[in-house]
C-alpha positions as CSV (number, residue, x, y, z in Angstrom):
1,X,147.3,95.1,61.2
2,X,148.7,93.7,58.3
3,X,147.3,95.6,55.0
4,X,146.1,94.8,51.7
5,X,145.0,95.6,48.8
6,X,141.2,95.6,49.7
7,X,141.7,97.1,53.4
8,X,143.9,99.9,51.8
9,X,141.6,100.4,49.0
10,X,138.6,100.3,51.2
11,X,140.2,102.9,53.5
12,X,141.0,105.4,50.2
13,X,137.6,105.6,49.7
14,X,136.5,106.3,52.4
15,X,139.2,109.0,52.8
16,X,139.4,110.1,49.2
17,X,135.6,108.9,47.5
18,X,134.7,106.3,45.0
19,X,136.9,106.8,41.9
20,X,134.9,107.4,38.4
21,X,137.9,106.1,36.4
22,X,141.5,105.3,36.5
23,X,142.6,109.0,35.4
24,X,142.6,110.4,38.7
25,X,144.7,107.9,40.8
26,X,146.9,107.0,38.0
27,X,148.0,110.8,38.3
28,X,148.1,110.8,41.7
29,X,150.9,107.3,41.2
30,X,153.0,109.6,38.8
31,X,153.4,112.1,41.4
32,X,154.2,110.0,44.0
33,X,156.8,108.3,41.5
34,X,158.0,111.7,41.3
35,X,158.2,112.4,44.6
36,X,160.2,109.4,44.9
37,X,162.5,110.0,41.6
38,X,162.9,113.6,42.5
39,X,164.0,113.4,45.9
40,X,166.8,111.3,44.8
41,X,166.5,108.0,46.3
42,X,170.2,107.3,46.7
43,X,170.2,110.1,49.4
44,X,167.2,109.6,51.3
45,X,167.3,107.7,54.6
46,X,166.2,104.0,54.8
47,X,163.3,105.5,56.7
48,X,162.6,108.1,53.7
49,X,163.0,105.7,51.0
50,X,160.6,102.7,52.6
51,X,157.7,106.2,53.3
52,X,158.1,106.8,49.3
53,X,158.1,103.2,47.9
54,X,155.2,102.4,50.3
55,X,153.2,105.8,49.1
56,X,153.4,104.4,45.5
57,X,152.8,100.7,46.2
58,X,149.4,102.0,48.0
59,X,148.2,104.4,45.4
60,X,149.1,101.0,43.1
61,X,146.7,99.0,44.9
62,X,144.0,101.5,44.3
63,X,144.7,101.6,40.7
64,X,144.3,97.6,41.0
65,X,141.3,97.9,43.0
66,X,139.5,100.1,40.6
67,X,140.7,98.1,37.2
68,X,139.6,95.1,39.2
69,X,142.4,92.7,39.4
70,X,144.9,91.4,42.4
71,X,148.2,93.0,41.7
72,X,149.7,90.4,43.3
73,X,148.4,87.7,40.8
74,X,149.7,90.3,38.3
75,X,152.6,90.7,39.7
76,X,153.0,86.6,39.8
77,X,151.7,86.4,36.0
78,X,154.2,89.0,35.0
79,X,157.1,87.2,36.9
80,X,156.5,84.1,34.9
81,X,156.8,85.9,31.6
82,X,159.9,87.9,32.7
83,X,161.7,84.6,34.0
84,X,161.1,83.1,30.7
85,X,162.4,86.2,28.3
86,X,165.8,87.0,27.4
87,X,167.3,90.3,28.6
88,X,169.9,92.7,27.7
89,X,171.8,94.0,30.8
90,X,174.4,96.5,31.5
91,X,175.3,95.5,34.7
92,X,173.7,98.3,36.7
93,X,170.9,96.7,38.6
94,X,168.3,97.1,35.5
95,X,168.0,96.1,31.7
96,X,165.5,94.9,28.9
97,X,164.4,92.4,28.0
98,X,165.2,91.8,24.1
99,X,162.3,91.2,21.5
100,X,161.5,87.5,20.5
């Protein structure tokens, strides 16, 4: 089965109940970006890191479920915005992107 973000949100609720607000999950991301940021990602195997990235990525698509928007077509909008700024690197894999 290939999942998305309605047949992973539709299964959180049923596991987990409807959501009164964003609050709750969006703690429940933090932790798992914890999880993920504590256990040091540069140490963890491949199997270890994909289990972490994916248990963030699904608590994400609940937090897009409930706010009401694809997170795809977010993720698109966003990429359109970032392609067009300028950015200030360092050279290690991330950076800013400098004010207009």
């Amino acid at each position: 089965m290939n999942e998305t973000q309605k047949t992973i949100s539709e299964w959180a609720t049923q596991t987990f109940g409807v959501p009164e607000n964003l609050d709750p999950i969006v703690d429940r991301f933090l932790e798992e970006v914890d999880e993920l940021a504590s256990s040091t990602a540069s140490v963890l195997t491949l199997e270890e890191l994909q289990s972490e990235c994916a248990d963030c990525l699904i608590v994400l698509y609940q937090v897009a479920q409930t706010g009401g928007f694809d997170l795809h077509e977010a993720v698109n909008n966003k990429m359109q915005i970032n392609r067009s700024r300028k950015w200030d690197t360092k050279g290690d894999g991330v950076g800013q992107h400098i004010e207009d």
